Coordinates of C-alpha atoms and ligand atoms in Angstrom, one line a residue:
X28 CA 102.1 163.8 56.1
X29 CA 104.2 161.4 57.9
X30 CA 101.8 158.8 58.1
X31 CA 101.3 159.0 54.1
X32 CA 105.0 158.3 54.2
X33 CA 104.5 155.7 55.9
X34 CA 101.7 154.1 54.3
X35 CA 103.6 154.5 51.0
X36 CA 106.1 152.6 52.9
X37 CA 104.5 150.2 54.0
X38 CA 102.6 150.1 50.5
X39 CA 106.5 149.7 49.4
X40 CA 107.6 147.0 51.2
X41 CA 104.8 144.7 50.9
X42 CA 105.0 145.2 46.6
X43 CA 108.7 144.5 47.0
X44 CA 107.6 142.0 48.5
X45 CA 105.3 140.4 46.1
X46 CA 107.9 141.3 43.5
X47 CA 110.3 139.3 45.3
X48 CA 108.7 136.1 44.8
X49 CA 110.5 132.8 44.8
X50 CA 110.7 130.6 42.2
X51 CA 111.9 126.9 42.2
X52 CA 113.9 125.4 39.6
X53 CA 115.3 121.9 39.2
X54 CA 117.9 120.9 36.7
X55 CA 119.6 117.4 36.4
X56 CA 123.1 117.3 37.1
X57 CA 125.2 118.0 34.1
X58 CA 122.4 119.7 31.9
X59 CA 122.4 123.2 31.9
X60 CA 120.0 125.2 34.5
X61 CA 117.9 128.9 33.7
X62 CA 117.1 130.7 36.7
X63 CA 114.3 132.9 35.8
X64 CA 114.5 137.1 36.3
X65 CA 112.0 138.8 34.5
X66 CA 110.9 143.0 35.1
X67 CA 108.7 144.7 32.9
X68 CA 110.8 147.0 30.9
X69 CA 110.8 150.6 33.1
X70 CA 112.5 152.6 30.5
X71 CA 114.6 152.8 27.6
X72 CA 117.1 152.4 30.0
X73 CA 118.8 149.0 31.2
X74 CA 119.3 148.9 34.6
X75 CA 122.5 147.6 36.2
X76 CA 121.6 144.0 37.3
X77 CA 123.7 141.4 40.3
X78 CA 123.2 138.0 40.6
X79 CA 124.0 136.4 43.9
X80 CA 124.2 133.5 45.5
X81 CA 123.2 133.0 49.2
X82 CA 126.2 132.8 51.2
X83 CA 128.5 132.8 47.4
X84 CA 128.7 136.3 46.8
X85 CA 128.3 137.8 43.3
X86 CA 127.5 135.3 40.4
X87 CA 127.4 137.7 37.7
X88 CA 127.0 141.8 37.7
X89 CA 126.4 144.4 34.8
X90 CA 127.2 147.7 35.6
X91 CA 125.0 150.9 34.2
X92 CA 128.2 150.8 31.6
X93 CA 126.7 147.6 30.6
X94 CA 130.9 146.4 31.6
X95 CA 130.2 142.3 32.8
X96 CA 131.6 140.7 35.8
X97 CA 131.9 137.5 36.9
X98 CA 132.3 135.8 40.2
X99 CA 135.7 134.0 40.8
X100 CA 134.5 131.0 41.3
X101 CA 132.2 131.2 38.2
X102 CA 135.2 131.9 35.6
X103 CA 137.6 129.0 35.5
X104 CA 140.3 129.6 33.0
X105 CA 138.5 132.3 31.1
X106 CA 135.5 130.1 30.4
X107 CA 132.4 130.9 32.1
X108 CA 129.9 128.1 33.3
X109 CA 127.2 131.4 33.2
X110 CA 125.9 134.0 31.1
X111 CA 122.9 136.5 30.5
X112 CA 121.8 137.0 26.8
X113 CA 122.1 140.4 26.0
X114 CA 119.7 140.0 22.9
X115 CA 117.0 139.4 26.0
X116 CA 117.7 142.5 27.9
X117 CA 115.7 145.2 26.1
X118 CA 112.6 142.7 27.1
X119 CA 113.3 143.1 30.3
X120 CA 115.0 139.7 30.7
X121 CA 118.2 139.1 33.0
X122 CA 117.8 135.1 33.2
X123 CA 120.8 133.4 34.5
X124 CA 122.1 130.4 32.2
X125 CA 124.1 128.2 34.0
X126 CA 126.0 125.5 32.0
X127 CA 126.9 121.8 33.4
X128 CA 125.7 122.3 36.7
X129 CA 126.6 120.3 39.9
X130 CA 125.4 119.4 42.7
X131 CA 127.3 122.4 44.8
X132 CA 125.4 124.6 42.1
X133 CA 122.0 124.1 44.2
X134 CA 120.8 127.3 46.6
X135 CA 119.3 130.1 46.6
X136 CA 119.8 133.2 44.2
X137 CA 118.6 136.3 44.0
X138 CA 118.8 138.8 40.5
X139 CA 118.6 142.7 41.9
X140 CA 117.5 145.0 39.3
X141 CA 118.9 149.1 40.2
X142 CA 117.6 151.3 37.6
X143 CA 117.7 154.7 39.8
X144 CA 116.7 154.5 43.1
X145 CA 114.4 151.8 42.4
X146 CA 115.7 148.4 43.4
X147 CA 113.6 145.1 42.3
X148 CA 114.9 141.6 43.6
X149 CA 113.9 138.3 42.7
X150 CA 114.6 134.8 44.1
X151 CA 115.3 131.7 42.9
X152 CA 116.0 128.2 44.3
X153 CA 117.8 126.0 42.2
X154 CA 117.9 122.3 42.8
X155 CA 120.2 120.0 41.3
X156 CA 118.5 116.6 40.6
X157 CA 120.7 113.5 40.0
X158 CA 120.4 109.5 40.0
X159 CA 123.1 107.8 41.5
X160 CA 123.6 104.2 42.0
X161 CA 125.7 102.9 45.0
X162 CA 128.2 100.7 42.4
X163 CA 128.2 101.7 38.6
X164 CA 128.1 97.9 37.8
X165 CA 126.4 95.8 40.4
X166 CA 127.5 92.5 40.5
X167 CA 124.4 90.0 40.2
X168 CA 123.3 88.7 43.6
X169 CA 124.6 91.7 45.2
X170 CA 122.3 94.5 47.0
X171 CA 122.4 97.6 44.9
X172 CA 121.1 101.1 45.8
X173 CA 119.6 103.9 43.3
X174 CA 119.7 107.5 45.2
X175 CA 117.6 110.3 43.8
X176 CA 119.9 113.0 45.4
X177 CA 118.1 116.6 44.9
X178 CA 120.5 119.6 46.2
X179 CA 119.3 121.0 48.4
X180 CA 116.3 118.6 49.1
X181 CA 113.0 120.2 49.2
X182 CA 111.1 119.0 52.6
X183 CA 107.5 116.9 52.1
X184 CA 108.3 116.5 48.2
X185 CA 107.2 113.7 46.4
X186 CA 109.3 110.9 45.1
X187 CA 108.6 108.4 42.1
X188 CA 110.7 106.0 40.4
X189 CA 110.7 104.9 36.7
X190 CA 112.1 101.7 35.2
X191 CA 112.5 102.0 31.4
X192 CA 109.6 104.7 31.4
X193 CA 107.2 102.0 33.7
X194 CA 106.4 103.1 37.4
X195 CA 108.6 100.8 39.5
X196 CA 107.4 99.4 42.4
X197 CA 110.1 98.1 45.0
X198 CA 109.9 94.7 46.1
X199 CA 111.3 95.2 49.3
X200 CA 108.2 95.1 51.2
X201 CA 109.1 97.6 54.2
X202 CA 108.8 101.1 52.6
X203 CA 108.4 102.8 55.0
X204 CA 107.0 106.9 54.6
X205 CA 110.7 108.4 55.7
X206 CA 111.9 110.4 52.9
X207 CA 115.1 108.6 52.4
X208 CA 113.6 105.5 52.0
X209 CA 111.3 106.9 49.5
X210 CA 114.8 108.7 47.7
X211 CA 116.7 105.4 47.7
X212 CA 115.6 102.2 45.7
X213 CA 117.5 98.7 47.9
X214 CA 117.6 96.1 46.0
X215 CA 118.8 93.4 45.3
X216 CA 120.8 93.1 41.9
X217 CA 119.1 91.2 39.1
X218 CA 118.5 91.5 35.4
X219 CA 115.1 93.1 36.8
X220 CA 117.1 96.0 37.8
X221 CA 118.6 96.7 34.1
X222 CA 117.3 99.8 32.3
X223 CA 117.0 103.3 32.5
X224 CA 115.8 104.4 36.4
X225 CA 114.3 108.2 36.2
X226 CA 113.4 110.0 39.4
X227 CA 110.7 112.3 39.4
X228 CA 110.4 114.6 42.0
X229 CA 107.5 116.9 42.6
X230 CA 107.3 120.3 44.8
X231 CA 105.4 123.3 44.7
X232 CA 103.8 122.4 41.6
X233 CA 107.1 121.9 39.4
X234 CA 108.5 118.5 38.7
X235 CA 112.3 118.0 38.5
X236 CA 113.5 114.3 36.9
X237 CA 116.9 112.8 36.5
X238 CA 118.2 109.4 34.8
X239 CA 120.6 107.1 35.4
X240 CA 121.3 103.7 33.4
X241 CA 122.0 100.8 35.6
X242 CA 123.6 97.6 34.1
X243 CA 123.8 94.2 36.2
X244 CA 127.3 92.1 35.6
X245 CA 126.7 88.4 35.9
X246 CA 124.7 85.8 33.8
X247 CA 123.0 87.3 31.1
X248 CA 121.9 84.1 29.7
X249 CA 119.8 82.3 30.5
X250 CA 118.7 85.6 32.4
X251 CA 117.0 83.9 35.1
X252 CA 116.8 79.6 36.7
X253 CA 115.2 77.3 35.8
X254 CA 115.1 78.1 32.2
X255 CA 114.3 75.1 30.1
X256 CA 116.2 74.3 27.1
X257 CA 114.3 71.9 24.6
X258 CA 116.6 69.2 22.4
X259 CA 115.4 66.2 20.4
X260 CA 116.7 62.7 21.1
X261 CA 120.3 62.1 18.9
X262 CA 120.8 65.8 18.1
X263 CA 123.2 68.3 19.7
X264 CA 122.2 71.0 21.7
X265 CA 124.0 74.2 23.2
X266 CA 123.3 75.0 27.1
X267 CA 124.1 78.4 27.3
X268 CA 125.9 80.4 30.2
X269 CA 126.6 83.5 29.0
X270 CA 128.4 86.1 31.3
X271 CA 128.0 89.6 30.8
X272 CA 131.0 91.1 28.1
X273 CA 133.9 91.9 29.4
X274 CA 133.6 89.0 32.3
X275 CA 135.9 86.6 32.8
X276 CA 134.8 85.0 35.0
X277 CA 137.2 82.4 36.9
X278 CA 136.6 79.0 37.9
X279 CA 133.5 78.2 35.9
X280 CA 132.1 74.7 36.5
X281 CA 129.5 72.7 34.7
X282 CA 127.4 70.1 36.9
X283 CA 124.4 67.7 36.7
X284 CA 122.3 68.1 39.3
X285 CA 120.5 64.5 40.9
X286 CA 116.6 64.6 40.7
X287 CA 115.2 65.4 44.2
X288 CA 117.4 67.4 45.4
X289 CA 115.7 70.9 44.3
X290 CA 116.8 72.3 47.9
X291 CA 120.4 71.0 48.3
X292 CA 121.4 69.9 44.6
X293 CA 123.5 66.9 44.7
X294 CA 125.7 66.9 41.5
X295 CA 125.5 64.1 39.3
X296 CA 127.3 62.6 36.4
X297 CA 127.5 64.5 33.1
X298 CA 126.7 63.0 30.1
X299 CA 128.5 60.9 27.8
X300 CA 128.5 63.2 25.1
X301 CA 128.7 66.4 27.0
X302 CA 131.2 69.1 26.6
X303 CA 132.0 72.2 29.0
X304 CA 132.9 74.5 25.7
X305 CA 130.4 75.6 22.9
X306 CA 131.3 75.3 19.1
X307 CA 129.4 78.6 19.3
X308 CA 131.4 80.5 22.4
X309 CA 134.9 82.3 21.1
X310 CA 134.4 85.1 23.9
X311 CA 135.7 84.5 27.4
X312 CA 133.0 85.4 29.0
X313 CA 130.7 82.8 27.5
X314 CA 130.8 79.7 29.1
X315 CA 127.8 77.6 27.2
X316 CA 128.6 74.0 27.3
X317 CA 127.3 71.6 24.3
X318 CA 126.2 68.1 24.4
X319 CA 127.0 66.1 20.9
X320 CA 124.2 63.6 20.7
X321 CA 121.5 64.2 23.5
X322 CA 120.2 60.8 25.1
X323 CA 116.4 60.6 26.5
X324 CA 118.1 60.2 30.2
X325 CA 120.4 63.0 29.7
X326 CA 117.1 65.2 30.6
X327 CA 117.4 67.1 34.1
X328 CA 118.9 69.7 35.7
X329 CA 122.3 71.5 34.7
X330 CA 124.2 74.0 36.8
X331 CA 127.1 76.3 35.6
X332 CA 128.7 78.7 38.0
X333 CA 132.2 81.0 38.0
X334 CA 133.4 83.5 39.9
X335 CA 133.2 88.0 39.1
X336 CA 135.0 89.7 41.4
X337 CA 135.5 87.4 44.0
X338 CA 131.8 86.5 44.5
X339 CA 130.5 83.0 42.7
X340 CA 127.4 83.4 40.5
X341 CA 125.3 80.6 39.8
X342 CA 122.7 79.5 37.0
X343 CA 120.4 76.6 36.9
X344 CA 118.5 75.2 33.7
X345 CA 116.7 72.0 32.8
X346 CA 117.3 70.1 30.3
X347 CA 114.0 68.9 28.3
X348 CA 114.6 66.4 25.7
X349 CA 112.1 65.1 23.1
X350 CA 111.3 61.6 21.2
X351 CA 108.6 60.1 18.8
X352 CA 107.3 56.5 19.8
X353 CA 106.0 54.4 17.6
X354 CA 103.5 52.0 18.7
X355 CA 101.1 49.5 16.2
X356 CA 97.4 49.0 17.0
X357 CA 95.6 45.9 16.4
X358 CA 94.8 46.9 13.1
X359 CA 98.2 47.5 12.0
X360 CA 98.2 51.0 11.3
X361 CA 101.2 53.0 12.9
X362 CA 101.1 55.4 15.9
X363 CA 103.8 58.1 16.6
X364 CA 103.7 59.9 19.9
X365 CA 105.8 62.9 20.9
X366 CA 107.1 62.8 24.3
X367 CA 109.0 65.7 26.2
X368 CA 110.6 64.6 29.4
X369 CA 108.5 68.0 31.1
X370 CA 105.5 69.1 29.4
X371 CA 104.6 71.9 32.1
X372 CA 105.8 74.4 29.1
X373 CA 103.9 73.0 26.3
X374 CA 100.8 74.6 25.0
X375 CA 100.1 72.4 22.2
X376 CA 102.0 70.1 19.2
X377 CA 102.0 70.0 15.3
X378 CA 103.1 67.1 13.2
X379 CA 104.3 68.2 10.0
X380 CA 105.6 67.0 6.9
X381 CA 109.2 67.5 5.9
X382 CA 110.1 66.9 2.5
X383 CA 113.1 68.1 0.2
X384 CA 113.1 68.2 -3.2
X385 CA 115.5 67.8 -5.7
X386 CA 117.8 70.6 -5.1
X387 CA 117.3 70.5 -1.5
X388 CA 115.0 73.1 -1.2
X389 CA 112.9 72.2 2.6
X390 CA 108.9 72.1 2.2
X391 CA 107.1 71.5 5.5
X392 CA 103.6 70.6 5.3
X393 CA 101.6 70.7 8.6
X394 CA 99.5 67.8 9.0
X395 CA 97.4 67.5 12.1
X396 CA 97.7 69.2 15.7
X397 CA 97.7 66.6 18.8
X398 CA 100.2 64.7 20.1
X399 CA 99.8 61.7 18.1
X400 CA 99.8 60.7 14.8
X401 CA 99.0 58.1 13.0
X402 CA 100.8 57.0 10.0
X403 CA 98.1 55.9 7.9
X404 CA 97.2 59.1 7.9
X405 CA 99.9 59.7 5.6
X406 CA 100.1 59.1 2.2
X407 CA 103.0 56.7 0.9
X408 CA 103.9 59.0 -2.0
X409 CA 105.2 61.2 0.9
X410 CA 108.6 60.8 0.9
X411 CA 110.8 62.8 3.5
X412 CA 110.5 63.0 7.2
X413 CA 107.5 63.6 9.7
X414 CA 108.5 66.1 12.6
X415 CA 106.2 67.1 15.7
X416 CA 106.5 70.2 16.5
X417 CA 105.8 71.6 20.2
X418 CA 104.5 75.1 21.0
X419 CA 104.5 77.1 24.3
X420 CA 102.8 80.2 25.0
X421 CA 105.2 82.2 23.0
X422 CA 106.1 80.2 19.9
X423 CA 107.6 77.2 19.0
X424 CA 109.8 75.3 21.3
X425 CA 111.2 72.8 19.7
X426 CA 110.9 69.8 17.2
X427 CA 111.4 66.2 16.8
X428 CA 112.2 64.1 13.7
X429 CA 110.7 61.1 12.5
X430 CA 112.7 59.4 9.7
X431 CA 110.4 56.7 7.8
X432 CA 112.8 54.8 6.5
X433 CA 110.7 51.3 6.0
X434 CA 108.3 53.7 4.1
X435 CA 110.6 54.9 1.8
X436 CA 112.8 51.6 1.4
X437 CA 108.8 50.3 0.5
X438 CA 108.0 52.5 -1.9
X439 CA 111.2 53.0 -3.2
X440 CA 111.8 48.6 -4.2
X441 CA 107.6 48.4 -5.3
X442 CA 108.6 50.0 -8.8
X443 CA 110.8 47.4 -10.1
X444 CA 109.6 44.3 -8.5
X445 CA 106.2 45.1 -9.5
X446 CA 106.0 44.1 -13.4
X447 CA 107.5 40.5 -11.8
X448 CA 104.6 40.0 -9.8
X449 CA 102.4 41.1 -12.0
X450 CA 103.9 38.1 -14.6
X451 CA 103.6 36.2 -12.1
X452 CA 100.1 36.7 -10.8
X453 CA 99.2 37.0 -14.9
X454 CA 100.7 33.3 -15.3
X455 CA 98.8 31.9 -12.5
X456 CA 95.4 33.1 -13.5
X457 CA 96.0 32.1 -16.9
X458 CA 96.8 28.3 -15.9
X459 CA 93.9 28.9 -13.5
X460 CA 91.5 30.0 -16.0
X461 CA 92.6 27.0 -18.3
X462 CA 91.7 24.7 -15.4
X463 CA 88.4 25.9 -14.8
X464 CA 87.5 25.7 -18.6
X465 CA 88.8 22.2 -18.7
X466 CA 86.7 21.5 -15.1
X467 CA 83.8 22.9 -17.3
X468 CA 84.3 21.0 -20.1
X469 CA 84.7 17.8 -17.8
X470 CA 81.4 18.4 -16.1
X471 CA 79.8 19.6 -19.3
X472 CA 80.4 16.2 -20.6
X473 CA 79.3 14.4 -17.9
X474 CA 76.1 16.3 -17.4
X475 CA 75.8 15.3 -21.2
X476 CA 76.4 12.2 -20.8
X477 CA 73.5 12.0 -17.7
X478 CA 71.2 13.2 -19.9
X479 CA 71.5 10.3 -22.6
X480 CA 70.8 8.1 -19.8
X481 CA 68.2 9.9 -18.3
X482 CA 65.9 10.0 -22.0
X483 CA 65.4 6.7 -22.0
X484 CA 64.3 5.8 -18.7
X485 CA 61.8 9.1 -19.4
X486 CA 60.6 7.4 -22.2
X487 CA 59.4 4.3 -20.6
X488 CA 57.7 6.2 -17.8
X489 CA 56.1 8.0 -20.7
X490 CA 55.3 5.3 -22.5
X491 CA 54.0 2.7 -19.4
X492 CA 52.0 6.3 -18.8
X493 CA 50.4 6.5 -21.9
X494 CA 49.8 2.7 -22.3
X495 CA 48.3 2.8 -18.2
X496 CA 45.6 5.7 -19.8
X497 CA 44.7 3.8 -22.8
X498 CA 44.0 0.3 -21.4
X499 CA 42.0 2.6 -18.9
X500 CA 40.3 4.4 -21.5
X501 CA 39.8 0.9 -23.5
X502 CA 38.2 -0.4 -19.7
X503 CA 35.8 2.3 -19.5
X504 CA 34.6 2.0 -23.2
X505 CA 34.0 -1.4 -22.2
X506 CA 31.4 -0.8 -19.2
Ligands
NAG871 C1 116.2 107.5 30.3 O1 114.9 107.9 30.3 C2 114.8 109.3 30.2 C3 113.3 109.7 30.4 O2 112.5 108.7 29.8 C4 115.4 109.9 28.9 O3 115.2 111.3 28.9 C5 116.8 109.5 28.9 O4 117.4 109.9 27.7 C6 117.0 108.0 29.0 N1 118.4 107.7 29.2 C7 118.9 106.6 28.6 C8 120.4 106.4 28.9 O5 118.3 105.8 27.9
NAG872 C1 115.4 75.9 -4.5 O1 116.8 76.1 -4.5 C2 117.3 76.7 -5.6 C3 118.8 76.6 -5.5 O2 119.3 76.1 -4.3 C4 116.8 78.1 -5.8 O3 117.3 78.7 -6.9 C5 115.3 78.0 -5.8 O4 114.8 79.3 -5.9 C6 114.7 77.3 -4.6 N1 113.3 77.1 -4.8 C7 112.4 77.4 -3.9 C8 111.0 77.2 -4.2 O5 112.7 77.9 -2.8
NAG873 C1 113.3 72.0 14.1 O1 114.1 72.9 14.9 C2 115.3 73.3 14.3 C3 116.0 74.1 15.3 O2 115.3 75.0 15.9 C4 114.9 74.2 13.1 O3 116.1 74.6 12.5 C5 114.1 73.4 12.1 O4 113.7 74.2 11.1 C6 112.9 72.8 12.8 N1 112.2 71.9 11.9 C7 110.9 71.9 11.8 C8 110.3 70.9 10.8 O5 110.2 72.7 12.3

């Protein structure tokens, strides 16, 4: 008898402890967390349920009287960050909501069901999962670090990172396996490190992720050096140096840098033309200087800096400028040639041709791809301009304009001057024509004039001919 007892015991204990299983739930900071309690309904009757928290006390407790009670620290100024649906009880259901949870919110808890003398306990660890990053706003330049914080951290869990939804792979070469390093993202701040960074941790076959959107203060544009900006010869051109909004940054300074210098740039002269303010740049924190009318040796290297929060940022960018040249071959046709200062970006150029009609309206005809042109290849009822266009890998680049003004001055003065040379050329092959017929006549006469002279000399060889055969004749009738 007393070992039945205890077998039942025993039998007891190790069911209550299956029942008491434990379950793991993350929930990102701020969202709202459901800690599962599930018992297959016993009766008609709802048993009296407590929700505690390890080392909290009581979270939550319904009596038999089905009265509610919540923990003081759950109840803040009669709101209450948790509740259990009664519509979910009659299914045996006594999951925990809790709302906006925190980090101090992660631990273990445990829902007791009492219905009679029969007790039923389940546990749950809860894990708050958040992204933090060690300055809101970075400032460009500066090392930043991105913490997946889980509370508290499950031991041998795995760790992945997420840049706008692609796996990111840190570019700080020593990871080393220690979990911290694999929590915590060092880097240093860049555009690259702009977007929306999701941790995913894995454990015990659930998955908890939080998010965290980190934005880099500094240059925005152009968003990284040696960016090349592309103007044609005699046209104005913007070089941008845009700071993040709501930057003003101090001290901002616009230099040329010398050729040759890539390591140590050596600041040069600024062009003639060049201006540290953009027609396009009313916001303080855009700092874009403009050059009116680009020259070929204005090409090179430009440098703007200014200071955010005490720490100077700097941006390089090149200047690339284009122009046609025209060169004539020995046969007098024309050649056009588009040059770039750098062509490392250049994929590939188009001539095309640019002509406006009467109200202005642009058509743009594309004529050949190469580099050069030549201008015979155009037809001189083609008024307008010829431009050459130069592609990279992702579009065009830029263009250059070639005006044809002795084209158009040609065929514009042909029309009226024409008729004149036509009189003109008319005229002289008429009194041409009239000297040749008199020339004709003048030889036609003289050949005449041969021949009269000529007959009678014919007539005596003829007749000293005829006279030779018949004294011949006569001689032979003789022998
Ligand atoms: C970041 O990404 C996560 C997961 O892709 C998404 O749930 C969240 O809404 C995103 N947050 C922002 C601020 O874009
Ligand atoms: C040309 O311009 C006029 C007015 O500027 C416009 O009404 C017309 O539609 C344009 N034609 C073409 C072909 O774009
Ligand atoms: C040349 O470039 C300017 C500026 O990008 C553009 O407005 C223009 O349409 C281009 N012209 C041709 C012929 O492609």
């Amino acid at each position: 008898m007393q070992l039945e007892y205890f077998t039942l015991g025993v039998l007891t204990f190790l069911m209550t402890g299956a029942t008491c299983e434990e379950t793991e739930v993350f929930a990102e900071a701020g969202s709202q967390a459901v800690l599962p309690c599930t018992f297959s309904p016993l009766s008609r009757f709802i048993p009296s349920i407590i929700w505690t928290k390890a080392n909290k006390g009581t979270v939550w407790r319904k009596g038999k009287s089905g009265l509610q009670f919540w923990g003081s620290s759950w109840s803040q100024k009669g709101t209450q960050r948790v509740r259990c649906p009664h519509s979910q009880f009659e299914n045996g259901d006594f999951s925990l909501q809790i709302n906006n949870v925190r980090e101090e919110d992660g631990g273990v808890y445990s829902c007791r069901a009492e219905h009679g003398d029969r007790v039923s306990e389940k546990v749950v660890t809860l894990r708050i999962i958040e992204v933090s990053v060690s300055s809101s706003v970075p400032t460009w330049g500066s090392y930043a670090s991105i913490s997946c914080n889980v509370t508290p951290w499950p031991h041998r869990a795995s760790v992945q990172w997420t840049l706008n939804n692609i796996p990111f792979v840190p570019q700080t070469g020593t990871a080393s396996r220690r979990e911290t390093s694999k929590r915590v993202v060092k880097e240093k701040a860049t555009a690259r490190l702009t977007g929306n960074w999701t941790c995913v941790v894995g454990y015990k076959g659930k998955e908890g992720r939080a998010s965290a959107a980190v934005t880099v203060n500094g240059i925005i544009e152009p968003s990284n050096d040696n960016t090349k900006v592309y103007a044609a010869v005699g046209s104005a051109v913007t070089l941008p140096c845009v700071f993040s909004s709501s930057m003003i940054p101090s001290g901002s300074v616009w230099e040329k840098l010398k050729p040759g210098f890539l390591i140590k740039p050596a600041p040069g002269r600024l062009p003639a033309s060049f201006s540290a303010s953009s027609p396009s740049s009313p916001l303080p924190s855009d700092k874009s200087a403009s050059l009116r009318e680009v020259r070929f040796e204005d090409e090179g290297k430009y440098r703007c800096s200014g200071a955010i929060s005490g720490q100077r940022l700097t941006r390089q960018m090149q200047l690339v400028v284009a122009k046609i040249g025209s060169s004539i071959t020995s046969k007098g046709s024309v050649t056009l040639t588009c040059h770039l200062t750098d062509t490392s970006e250049v994929t590939h150029y188009e001539w095309v041709h640019v002509a406006y009609d009467l109200n202005g309206n642009r058509s743009v005809g594309s004529l050949q791809k190469g580099k050069t042109l030549s201008i015979n290849k155009v037809s001189e009822e083609n008024r307008g301009d010829l431009a050459c266009r130069f592609y990279g890998k992702d579009g065009m680049l830029g263009n250059v304009t070639h005006h044809i003004p002795l084209m158009s001055a040609l065929s514009g003065q042909k029309s009226p001057g024409g008729s004149h040379n036509t009189a003109v050329v008319v005229g002289l092959g008429f009194l041409l024509l009239v000297l040749l017929l008199i020339l004709a006549q003048m030889y036609k006469n003289h050949q005449r004039r041969k021949r009269i002279f000529q007959y009678p000399a014919m007539e005596t060889i003829v007749h000293s001919v005829s006279n030779e055969r018949e004294e011949r004749e006569r001689n032979h009738e003789k022998k």
